[in-house]
CSV table of C-alpha atoms and ligand atoms in Angstrom, one decimal:
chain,number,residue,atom,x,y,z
A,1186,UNK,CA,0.0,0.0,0.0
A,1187,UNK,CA,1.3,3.4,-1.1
A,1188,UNK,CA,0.8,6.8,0.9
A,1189,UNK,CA,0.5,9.0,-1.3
A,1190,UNK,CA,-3.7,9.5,-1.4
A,1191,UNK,CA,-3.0,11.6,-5.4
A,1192,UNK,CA,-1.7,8.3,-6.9
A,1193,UNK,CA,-4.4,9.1,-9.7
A,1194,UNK,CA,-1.2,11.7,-11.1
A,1195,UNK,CA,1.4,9.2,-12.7
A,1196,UNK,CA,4.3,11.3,-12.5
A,1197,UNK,CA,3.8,12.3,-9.0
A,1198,UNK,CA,5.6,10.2,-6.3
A,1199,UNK,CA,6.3,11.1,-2.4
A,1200,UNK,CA,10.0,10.3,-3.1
A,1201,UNK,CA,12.3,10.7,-6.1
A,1202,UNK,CA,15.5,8.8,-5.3
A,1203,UNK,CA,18.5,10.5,-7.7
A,1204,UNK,CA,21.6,7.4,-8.6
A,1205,UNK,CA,20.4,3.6,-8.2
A,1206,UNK,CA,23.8,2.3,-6.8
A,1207,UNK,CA,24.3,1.2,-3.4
A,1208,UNK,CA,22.8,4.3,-1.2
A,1209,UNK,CA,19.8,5.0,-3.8
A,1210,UNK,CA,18.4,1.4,-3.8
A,1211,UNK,CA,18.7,0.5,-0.2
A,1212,UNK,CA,17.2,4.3,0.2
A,1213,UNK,CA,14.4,3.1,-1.8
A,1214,UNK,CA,13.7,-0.3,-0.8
A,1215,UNK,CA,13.3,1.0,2.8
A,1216,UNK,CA,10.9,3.9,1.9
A,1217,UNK,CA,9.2,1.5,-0.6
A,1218,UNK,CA,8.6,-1.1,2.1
A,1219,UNK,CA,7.4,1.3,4.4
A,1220,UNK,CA,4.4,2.8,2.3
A,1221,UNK,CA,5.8,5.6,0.0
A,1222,UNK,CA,5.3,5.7,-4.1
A,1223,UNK,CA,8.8,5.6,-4.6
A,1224,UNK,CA,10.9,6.2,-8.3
A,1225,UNK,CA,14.6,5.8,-8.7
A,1226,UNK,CA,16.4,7.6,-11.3
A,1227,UNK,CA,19.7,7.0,-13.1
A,1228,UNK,CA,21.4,8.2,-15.7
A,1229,UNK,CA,23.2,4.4,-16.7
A,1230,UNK,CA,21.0,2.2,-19.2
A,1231,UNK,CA,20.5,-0.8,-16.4
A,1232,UNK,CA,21.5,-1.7,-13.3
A,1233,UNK,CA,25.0,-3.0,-13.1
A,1234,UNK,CA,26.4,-1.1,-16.0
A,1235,UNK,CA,29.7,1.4,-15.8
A,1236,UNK,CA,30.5,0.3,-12.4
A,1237,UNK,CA,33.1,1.8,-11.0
A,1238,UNK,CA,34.2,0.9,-7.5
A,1239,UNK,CA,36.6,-2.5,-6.6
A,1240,UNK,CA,33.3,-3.0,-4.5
A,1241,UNK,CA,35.3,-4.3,-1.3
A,1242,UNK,CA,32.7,-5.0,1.6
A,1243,UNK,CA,33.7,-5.0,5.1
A,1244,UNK,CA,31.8,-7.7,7.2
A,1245,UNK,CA,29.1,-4.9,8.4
A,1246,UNK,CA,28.0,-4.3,5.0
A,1247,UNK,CA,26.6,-7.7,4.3
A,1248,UNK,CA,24.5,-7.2,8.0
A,1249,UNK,CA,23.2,-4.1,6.9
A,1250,UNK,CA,21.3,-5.6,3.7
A,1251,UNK,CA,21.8,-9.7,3.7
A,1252,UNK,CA,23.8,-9.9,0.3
A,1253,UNK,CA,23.5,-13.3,-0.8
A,1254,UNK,CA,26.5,-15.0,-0.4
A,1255,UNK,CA,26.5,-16.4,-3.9
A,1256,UNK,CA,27.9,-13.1,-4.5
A,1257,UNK,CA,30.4,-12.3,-2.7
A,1258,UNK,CA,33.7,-13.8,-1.6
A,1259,UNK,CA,35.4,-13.9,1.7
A,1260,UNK,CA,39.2,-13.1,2.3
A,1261,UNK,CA,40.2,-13.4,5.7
A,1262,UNK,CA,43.0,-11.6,5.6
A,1263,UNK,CA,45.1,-7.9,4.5
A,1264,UNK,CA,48.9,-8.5,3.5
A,1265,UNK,CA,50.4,-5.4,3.3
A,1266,UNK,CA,54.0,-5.0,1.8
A,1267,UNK,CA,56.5,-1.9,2.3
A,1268,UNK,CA,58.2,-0.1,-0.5
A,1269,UNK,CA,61.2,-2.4,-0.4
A,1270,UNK,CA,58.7,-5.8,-0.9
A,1271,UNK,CA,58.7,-6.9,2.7
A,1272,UNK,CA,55.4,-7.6,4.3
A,1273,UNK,CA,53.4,-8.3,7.0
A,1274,UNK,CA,50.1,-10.3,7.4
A,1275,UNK,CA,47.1,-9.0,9.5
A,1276,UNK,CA,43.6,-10.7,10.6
A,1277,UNK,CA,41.4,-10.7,13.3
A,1278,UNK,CA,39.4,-13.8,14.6
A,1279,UNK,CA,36.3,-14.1,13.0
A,1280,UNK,CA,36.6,-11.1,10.9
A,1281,UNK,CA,36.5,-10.9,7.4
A,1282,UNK,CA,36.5,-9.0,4.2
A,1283,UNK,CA,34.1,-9.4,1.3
A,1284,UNK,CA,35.2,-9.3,-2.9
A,1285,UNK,CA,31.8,-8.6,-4.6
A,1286,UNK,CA,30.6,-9.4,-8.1
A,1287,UNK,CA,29.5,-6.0,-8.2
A,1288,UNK,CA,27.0,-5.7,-10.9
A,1289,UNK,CA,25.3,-8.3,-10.3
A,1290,UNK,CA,24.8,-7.2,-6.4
A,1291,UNK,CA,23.2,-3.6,-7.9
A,1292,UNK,CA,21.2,-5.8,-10.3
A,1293,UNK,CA,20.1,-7.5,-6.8
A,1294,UNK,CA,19.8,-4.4,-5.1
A,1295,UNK,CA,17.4,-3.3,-8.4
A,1296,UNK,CA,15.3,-6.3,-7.7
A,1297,UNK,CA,14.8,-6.1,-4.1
A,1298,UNK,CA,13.8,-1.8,-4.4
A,1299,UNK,CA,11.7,-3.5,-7.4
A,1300,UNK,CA,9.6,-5.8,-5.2
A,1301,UNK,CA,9.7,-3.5,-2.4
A,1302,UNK,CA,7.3,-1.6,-4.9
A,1303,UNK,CA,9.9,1.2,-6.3
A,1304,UNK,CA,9.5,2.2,-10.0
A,1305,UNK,CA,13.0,2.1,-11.5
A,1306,UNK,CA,13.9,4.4,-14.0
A,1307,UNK,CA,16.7,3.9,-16.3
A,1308,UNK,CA,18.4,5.9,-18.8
A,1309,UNK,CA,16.8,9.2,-16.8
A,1310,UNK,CA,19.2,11.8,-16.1
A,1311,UNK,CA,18.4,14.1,-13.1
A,1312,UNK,CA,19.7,18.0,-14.4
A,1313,UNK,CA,17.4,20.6,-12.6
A,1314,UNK,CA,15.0,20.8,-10.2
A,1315,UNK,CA,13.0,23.3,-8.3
A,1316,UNK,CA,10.6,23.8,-4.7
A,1317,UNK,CA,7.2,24.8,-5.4
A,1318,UNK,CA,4.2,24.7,-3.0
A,1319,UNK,CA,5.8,21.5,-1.0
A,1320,UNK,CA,6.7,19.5,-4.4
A,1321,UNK,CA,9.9,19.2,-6.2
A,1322,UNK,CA,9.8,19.6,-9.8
A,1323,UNK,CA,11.9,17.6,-12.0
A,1324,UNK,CA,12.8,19.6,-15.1
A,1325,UNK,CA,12.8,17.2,-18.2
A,1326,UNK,CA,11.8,14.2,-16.6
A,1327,UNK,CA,8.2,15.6,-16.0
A,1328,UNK,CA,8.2,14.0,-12.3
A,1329,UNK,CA,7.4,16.1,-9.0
A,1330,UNK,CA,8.0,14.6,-5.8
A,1331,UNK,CA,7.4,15.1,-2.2
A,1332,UNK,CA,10.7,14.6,-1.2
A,1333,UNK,CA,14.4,14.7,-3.7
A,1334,UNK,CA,16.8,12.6,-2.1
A,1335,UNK,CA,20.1,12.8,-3.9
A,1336,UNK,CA,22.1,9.4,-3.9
A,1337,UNK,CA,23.8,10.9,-7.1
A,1338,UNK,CA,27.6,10.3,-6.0
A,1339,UNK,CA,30.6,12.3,-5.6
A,1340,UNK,CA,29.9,14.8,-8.0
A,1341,UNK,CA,26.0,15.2,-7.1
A,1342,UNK,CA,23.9,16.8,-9.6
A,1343,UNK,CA,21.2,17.4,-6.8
A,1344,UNK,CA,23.8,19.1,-4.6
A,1345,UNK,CA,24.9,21.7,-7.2
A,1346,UNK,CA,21.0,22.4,-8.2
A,1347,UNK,CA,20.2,23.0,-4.3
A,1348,UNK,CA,23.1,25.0,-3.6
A,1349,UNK,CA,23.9,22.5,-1.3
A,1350,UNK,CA,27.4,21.4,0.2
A,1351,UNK,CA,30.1,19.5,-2.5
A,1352,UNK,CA,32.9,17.2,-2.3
A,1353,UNK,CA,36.1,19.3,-2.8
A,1354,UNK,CA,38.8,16.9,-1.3
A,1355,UNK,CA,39.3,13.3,-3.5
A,1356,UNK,CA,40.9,10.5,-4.1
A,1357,UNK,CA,41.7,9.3,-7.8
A,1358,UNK,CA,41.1,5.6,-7.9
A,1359,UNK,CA,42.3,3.9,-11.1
A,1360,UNK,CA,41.4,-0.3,-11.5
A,1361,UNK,CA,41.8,-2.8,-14.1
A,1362,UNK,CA,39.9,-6.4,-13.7
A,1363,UNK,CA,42.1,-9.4,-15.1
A,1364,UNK,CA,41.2,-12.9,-15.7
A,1365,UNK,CA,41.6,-15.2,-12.3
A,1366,UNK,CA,45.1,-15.3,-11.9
A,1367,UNK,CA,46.5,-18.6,-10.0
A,1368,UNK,CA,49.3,-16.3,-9.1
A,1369,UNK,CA,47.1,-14.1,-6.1
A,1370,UNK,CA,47.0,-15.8,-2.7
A,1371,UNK,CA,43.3,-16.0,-2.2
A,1372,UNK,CA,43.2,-15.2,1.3
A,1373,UNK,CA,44.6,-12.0,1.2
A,1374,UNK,CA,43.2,-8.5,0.4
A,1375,UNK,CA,47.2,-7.6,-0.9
A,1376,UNK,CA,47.8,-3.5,0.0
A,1377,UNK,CA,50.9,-1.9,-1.3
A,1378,UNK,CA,51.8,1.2,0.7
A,1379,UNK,CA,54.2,3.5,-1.8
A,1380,UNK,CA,54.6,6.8,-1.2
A,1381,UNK,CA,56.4,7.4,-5.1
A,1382,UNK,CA,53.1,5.5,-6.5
A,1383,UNK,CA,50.3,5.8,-4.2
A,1384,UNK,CA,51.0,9.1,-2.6
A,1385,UNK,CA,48.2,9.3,-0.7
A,1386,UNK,CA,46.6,6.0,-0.6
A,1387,UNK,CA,47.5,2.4,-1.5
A,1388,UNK,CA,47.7,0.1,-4.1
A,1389,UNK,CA,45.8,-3.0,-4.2
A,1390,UNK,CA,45.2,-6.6,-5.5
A,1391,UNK,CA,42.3,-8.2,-5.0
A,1392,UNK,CA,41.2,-12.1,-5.2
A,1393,UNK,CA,37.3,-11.1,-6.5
A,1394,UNK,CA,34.8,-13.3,-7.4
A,1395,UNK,CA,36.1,-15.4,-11.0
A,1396,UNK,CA,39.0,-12.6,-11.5
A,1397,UNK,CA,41.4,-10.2,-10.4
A,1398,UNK,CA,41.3,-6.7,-9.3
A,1399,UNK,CA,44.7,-4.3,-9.4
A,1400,UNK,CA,44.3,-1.0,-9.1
A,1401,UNK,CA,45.4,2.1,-7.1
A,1402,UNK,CA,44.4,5.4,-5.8
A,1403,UNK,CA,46.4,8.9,-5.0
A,1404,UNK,CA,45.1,11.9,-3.5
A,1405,UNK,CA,46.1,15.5,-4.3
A,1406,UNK,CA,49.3,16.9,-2.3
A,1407,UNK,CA,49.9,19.4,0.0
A,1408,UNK,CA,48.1,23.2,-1.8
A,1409,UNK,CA,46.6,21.5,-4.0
A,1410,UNK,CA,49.0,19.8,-5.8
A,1411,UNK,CA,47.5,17.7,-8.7
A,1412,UNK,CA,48.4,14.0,-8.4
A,1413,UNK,CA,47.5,11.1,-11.5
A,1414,UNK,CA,47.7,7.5,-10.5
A,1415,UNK,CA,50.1,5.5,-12.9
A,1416,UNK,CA,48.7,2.2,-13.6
A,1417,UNK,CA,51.8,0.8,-15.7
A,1418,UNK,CA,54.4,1.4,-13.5
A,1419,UNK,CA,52.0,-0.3,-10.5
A,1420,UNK,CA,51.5,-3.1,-12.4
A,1421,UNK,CA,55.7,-3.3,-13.0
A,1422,UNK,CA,56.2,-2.4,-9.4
A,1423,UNK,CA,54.2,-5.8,-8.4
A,1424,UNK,CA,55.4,-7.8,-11.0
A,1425,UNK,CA,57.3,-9.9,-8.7
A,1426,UNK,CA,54.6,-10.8,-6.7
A,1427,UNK,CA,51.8,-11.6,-9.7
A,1428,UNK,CA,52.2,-11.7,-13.0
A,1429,UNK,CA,49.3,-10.2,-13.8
A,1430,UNK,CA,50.8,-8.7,-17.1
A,1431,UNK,CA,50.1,-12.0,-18.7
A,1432,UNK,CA,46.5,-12.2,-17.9
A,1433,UNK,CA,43.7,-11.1,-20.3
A,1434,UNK,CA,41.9,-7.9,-19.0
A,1435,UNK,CA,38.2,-7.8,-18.6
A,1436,UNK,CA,37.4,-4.2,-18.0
A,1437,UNK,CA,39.0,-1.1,-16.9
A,1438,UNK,CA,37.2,1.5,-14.2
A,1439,UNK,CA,38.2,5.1,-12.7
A,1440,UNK,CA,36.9,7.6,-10.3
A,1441,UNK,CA,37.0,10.1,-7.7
A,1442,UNK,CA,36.3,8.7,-4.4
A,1443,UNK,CA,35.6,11.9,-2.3
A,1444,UNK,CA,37.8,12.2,1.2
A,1445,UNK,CA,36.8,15.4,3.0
A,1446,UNK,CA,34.5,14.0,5.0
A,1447,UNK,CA,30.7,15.1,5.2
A,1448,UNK,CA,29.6,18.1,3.1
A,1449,UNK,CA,27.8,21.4,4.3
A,1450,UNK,CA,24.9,21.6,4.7
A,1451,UNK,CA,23.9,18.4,3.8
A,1452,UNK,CA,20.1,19.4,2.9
A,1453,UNK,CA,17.5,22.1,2.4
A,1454,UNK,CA,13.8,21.6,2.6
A,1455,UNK,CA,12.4,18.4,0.8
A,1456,UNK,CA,16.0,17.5,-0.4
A,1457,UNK,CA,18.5,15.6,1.7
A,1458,UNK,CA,22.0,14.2,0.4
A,1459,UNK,CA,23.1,10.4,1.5
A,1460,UNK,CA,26.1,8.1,0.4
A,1461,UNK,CA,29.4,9.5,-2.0
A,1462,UNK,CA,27.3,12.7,-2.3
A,1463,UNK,CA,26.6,13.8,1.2
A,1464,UNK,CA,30.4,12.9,1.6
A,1465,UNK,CA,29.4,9.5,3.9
A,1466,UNK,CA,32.9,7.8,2.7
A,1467,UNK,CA,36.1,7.3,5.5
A,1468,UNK,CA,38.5,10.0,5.1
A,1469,UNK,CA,41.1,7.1,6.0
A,1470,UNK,CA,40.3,3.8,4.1
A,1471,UNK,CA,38.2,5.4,1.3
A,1472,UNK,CA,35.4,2.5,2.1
A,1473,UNK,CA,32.0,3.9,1.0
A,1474,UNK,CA,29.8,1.2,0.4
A,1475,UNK,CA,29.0,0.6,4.0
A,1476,UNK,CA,27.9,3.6,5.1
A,1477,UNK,CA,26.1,4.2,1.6
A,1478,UNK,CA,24.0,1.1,3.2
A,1479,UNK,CA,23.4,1.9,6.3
A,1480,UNK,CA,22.8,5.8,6.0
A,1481,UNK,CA,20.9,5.5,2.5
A,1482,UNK,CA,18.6,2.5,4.7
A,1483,UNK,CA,18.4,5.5,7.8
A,1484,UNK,CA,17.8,7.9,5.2
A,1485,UNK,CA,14.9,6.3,3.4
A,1486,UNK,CA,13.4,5.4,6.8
A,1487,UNK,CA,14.1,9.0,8.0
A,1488,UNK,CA,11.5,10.5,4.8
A,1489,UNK,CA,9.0,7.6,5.2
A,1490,UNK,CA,8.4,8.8,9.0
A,1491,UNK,CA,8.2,12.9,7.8
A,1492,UNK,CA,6.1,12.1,5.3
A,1493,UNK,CA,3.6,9.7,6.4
A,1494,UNK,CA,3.8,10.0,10.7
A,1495,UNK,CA,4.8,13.8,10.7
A,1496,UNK,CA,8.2,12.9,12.1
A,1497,UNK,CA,11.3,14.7,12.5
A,1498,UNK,CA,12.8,16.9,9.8
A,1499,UNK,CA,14.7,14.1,7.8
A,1500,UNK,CA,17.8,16.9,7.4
A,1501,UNK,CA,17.9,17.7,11.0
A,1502,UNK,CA,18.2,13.8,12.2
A,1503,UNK,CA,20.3,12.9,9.4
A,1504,UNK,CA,23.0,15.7,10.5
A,1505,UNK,CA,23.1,14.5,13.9
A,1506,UNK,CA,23.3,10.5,12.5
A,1507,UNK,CA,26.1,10.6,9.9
A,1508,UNK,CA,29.6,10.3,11.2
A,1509,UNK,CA,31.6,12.8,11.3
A,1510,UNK,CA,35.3,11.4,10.8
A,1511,UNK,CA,36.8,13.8,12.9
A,1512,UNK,CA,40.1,11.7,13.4
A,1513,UNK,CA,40.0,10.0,10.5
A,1514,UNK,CA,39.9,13.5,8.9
A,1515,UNK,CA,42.9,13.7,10.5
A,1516,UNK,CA,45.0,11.2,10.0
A,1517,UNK,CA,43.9,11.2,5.9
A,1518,UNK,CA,45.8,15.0,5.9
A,1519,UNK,CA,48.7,13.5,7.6
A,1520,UNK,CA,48.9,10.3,4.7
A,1521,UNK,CA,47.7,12.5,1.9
A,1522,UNK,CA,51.4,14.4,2.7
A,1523,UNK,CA,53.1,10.8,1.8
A,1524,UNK,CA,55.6,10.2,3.7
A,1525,UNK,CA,58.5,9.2,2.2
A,1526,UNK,CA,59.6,5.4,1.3
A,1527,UNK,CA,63.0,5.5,3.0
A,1528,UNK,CA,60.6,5.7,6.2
A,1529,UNK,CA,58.0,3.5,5.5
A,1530,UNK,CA,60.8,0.8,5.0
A,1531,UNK,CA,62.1,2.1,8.4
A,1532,UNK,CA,58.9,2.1,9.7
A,1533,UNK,CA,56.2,-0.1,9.0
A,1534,UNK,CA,57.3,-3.2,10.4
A,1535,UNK,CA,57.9,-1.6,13.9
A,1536,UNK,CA,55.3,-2.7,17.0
A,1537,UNK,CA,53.0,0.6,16.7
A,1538,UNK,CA,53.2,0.8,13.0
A,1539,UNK,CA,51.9,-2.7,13.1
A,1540,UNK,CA,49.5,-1.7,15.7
A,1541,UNK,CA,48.0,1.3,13.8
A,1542,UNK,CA,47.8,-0.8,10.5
A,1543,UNK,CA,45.8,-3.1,12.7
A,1544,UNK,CA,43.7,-0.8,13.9
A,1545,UNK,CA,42.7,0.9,10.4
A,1546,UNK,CA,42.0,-2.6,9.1
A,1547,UNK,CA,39.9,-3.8,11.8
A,1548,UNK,CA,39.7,-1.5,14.4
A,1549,UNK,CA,39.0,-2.8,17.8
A,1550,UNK,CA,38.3,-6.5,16.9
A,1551,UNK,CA,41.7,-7.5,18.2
A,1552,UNK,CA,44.7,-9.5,15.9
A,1553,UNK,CA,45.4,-13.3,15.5
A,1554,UNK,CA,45.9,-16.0,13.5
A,1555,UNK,CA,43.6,-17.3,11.0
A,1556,UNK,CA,43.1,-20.6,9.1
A,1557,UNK,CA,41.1,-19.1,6.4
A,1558,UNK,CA,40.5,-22.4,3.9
A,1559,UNK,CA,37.2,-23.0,6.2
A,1560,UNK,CA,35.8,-19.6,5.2
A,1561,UNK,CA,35.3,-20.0,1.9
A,1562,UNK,CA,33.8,-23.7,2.0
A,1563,UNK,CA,30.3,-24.5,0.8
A,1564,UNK,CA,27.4,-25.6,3.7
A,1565,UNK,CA,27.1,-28.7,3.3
A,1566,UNK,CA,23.9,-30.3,0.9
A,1567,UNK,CA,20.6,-31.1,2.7
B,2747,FAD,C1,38.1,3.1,-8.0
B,2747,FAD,C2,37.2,3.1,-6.8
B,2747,FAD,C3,37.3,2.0,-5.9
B,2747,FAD,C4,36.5,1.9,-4.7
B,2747,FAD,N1,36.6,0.8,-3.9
B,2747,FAD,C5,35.8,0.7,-2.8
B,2747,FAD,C6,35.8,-0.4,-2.1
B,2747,FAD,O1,36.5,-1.4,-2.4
B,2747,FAD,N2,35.0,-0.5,-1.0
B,2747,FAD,C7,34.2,0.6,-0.6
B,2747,FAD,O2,33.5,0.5,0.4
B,2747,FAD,N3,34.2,1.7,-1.3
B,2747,FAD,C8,35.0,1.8,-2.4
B,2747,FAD,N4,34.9,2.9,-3.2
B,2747,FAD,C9,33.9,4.0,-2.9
B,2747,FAD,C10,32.5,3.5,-3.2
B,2747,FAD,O3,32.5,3.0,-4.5
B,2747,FAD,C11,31.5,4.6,-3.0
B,2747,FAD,O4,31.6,5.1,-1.7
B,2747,FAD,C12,30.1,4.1,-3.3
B,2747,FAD,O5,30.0,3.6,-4.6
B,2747,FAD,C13,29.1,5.2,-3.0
B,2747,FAD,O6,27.8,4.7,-3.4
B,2747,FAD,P1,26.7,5.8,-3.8
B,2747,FAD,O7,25.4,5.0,-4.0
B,2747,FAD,O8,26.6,6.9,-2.8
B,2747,FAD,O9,27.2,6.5,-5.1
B,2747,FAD,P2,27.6,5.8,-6.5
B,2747,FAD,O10,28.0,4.4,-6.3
B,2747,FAD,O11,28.7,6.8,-7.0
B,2747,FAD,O12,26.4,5.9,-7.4
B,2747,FAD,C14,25.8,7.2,-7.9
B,2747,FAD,C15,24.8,6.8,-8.9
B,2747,FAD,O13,24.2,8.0,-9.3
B,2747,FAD,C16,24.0,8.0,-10.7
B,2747,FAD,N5,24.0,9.5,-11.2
B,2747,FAD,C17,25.0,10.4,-11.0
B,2747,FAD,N6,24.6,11.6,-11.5
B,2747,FAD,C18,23.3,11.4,-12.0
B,2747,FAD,C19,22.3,12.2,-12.6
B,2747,FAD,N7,22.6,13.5,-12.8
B,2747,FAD,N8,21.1,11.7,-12.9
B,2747,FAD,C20,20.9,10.4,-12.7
B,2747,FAD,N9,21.8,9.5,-12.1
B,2747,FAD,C21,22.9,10.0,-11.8
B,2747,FAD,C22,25.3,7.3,-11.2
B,2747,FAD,O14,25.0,6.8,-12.5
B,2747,FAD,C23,25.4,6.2,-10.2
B,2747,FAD,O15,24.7,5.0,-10.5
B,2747,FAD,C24,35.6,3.0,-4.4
B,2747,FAD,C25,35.5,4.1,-5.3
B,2747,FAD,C26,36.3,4.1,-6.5
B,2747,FAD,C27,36.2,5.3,-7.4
């Protein structure tokens, strides 16, 4: 059953949800679910297509929505190697990390905001909008809407038309997706730290689900200094540890991951911003998808209660709920300055290095050992 009591009008809808990626479904499925005519718009043809994250879950993530596990792969483990090739292996008991076959968990998450009763709109691009008596009027899509929510990513659309805040501070994250390759020990999330290559950030080699993921991401310098990550001289850089060179490539992705924490302010009346767009991504690891899940869930829930049970202001709650990274903001300023290699060789290996890498990985869940082949094993048939 829908709210809305002028369902008679097609193109009207108490929620327009703007970007059907991971805080835009989960957004609309809640809102769906509780009662509200719901429409999701995107400018990509289906669900799925252009992705461009590595699509790494922490073990949270999965809690937040249930992702079948069909599509998803566990890795135990984060072996992180120093500039001169050393390196050290992390776990924590019980914890884990998740590689996604990513387009086919949006096509999932396009399913379940389908049966939840969203209309899904493909191939719509959200330009301009505009407040008038309560509604929001899409221009060119012919939609109004009793509430805009803007799930439209780092660069939001929604965010410019509204005057609202913007991502200024980024990360450039550059991947490329290679057949399986036998050479990548699967239990290992594999993080290069490289001050000459990833200033900023890390390199990375993933075990996904039926391939390989390399990539890397930089951040800007210190005033602004413009940064590009260099793919080819990564790939050479790892070369002794996988030959991935010899592997056929599947697909190629890039994008700015923002790192400035939340944006200000994060909405005006009718219109609220949630995931990349309302800047809901950790200054320090650059994970996203998490908090797209459970803040775009919060955020969806947050509109169903204004609209239909005259609850709180969805803006006001959702600026006292988002996190506010206020050390992680921190420390990202510190490793977007990139120290140099001579002392992350000197350094990384020593007890509080090893301590802090712990911490960033899996922050308070203790370390250990971890016989990981269990992990991945198949329940066994009924
Ligand atoms: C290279 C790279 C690797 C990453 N790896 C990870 C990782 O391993 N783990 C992790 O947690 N995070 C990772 N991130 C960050 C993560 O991808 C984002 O935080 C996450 O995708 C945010 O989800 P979202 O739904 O807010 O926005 P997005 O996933 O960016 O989706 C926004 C959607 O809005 C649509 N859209 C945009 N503008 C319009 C418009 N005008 N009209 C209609 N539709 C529009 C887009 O087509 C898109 O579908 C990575 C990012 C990058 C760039």
């Amino acid at each position: 059953m829908r709210c809305s009591n002028d369902n008679r009008d097609d193109r009207l809808y108490d929620l327009v949800v703007v970007g059907a990626s991971f805080a835009g479904l989960i957004a609309a499925r809640a809102a769906a679910h509780r009662g509200l005519k719901v429409a999701v718009l995107d400018a990509k043809t289906e669900p799925g297509a252009r992705v461009r994250t590595t699509g790494i879950l922490v073990k949270e993530a999965v809690a937040e929505c249930d992702i079948p596990s069909t599509l998803t792969r566990k890795i135990p483990g984060v072996r992180l190697y120093a500039p001169n090739h050393q390196s050290m292996d992390l776990f924590a008991p019980g914890y884990y990390f998740l590689a996604t076959d990513t387009p086919a968990i949006m096509r999932w998450l396009a399913r379940e905001a389908s049966r939840a009763g969203a209309d899904l709109l493909f191939g719509a691009r959200f330009d301009t909008a505009t407040l008038a008596d309560d509604f929001v009027h899409l221009h060119g899509l012919d939609l109004k809407a009793r509430y805009l929510l803007g799930a439209d990513g780092a660069k939001s659309r929604v965010a410019k038309t509204f005057g609202l805040g913007r991502n200024t501070e980024f990360l450039i994250g550059m991947e490329t997706e290679f057949e399986e390759s036998p050479t990548v020990d699967p239990d290992f999330l594999h993080c290069f730290v490289d001050a000459s290559l990833a200033p900023g950030y890390l390199g990375w080699v993933v075990p996904g689900v039926g391939l390989t993921q390399a990539g890397l991401a930089v951040s800007d310098g210190p005033f602004g200094m413009k940064r590009k990550p260099d793919f080819d001289s990564f790939l050479k850089r790892i070369d002794s540890h996988f030959a991935l060179w010899n592997c056929e490539v599947k697909a190629k992705r890039s994008g700015p991951i923002p790192c400035g924490g939340l944006v200000h302010p994060l909405s005006t009346r009718r219109v609220l911003l949630t995931g990349d767009a309302a800047g809901l991504v950790s200054p320090l690891t650059a994970g996203g998808i998490r908090l797209a899940f459970q803040y775009g869930r919060r955020a969806g829930a947050a509109i169903s209660e204004y609209l239909q049970d005259g609850g709180a202001d969805p803006g006001a709650l959702m600026a006292r709920e988002y996190p506010g990274f206020g050390l992680k903001s921190w420390m990202r300023r510190a490793w977007s300055a990139a120290p140099p290699n001579a002392l992350l060789n000197a350094t990384l290996f020593t007890p509080p290095m090893r301590a802090l890498a712990q911490w960033i990985y899996f922050q308070k869940r203790g370390s250990g050992e971890c016989s990981t082949r269990a992990l991945n094993a198949r329940p066994a048939q009924r």
